[in-house]
C-alpha atoms as one frame of an Amber mdcrd trajectory, in Angstrom:
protein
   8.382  74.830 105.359  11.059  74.339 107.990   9.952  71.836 111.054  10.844
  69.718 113.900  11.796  66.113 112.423  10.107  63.309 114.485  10.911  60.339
 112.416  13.268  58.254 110.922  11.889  58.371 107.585  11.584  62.159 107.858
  15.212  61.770 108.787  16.291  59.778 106.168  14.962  61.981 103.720  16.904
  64.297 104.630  19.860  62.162 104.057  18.969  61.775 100.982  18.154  64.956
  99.795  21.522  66.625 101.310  24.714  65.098 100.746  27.312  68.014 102.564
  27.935  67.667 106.206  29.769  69.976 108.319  30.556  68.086 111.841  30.480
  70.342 114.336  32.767  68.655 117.050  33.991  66.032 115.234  36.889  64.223
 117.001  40.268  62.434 115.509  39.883  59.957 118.107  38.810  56.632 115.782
  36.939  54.946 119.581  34.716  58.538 119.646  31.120  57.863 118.105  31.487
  61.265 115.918  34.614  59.595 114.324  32.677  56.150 113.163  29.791  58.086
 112.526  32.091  60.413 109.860  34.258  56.975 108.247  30.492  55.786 107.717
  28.987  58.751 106.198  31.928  58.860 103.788  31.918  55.260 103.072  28.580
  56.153 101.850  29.253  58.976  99.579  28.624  61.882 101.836  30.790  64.674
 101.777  32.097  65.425 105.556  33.805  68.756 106.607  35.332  68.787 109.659
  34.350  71.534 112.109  37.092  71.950 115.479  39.389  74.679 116.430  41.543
  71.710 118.012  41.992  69.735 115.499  44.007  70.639 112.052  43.070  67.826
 110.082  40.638  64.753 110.589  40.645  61.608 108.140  42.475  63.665 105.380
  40.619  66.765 105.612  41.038  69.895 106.622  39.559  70.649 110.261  38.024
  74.263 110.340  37.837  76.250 113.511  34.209  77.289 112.953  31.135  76.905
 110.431  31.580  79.961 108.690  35.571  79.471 108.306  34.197  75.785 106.310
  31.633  77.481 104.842  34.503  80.014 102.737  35.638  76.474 100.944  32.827
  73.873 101.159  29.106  73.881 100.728  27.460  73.124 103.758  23.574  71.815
 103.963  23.614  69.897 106.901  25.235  70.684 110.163  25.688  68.027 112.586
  26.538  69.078 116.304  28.505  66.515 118.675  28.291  69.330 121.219  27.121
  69.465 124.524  23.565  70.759 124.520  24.556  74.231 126.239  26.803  74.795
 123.032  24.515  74.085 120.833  22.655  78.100 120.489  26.362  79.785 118.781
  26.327  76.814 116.182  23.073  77.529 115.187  23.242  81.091 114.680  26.614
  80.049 112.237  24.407  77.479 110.539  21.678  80.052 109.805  24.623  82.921
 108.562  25.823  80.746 106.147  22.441  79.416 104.817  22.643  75.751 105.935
  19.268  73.773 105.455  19.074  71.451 108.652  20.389  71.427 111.598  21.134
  67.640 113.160  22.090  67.144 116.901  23.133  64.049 117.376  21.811  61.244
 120.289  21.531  62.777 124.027  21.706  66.274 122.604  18.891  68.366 122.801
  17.828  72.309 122.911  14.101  73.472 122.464  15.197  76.816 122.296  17.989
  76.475 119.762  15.704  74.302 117.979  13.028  76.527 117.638  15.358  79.468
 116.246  16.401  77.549 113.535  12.869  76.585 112.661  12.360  79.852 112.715
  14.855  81.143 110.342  13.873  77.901 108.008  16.358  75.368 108.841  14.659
  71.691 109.203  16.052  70.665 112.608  16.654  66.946 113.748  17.105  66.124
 117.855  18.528  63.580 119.552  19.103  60.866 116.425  22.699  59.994 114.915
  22.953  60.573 111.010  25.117  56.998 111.217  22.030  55.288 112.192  19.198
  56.935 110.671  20.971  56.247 107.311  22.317  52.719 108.344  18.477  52.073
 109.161  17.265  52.398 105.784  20.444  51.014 104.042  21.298  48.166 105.830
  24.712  49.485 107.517  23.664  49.068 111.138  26.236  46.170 111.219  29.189
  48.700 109.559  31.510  51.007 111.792  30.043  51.183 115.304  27.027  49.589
 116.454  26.465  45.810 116.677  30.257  45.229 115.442  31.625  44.485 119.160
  34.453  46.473 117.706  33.758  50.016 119.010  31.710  51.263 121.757  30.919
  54.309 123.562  32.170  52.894 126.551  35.210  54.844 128.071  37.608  52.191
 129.069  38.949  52.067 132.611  42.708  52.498 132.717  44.386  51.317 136.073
């Protein structure tokens, strides 16, 4: 039965029971978190399809302009949204028309109402958590790509 996951080892499971991840919004900017959190998830194994209409091709693979576009070539179980929250409804409809099992928005992102749609039409839903760190949690990575590395940050720099 679908549901809301609330924690990390609910989250993890996930990870390890799905091992296809579209990226919804994932950047070709190596300093943006989506782009650490997609060299880490394929560091460990995952399969990672790009999902952008402005981008053509992200760390070797092919960018698609939407879901269902990725979904013609790849299959897609998890759907990871580095969206704002407002963009978040659309994405889910495309995860649910091409029969994606979970829908993951990543940290600061959150929509009840999208949520509860995809619940709804039996998609497992994750809120406001990072697939980098829920997996890095478990496995030991927290030090890899990203957090505690002093190497990359979420900070924009200041320029002038």
């Amino acid at each position: 039965m679908a549901q809301l996951i609330q924690t990390p080892g609910e989250a993890f499971g996930l990870l390890q029971r799905y091992r296809h991840i579209a990226m919804v919004g994932l950047s070709g900017n190596p300093f943006r978190p989506s782009h650490f959190a997609a060299v880490y998830m394929l560091a460990e194994g995952y399969e990672v399809i790009p999902v952008n209409p402005r981008e053509r091709e992200i760390l070797g693979r092919t960018c698609y302009p939407s879901l269902v576009e990725a979904a013609k070539a790849h299959t897609i179980e998890i759907v990871d949204i580095f969206r704002n929250p407002k963009d978040v409804p659309p994405i889910v409809e495309e995860a649910i028309a091409i029969g994606a099992k979970v829908v993951w928005m990543q940290l600061g992102i959150i929509n009840e109402a999208a949520a509860q749609r995809a619940i709804e039409a039996g998609l497992d839903v994750v809120m406001n958590r990072c697939v980098k760190l829920e997996h890095a949690r478990f496995r030991g990575g927290q030090n890899l790509i990203g957090l505690n590395t002093g190497v990359i940050s979420a900070k924009r720099l200041r320029l002038g």
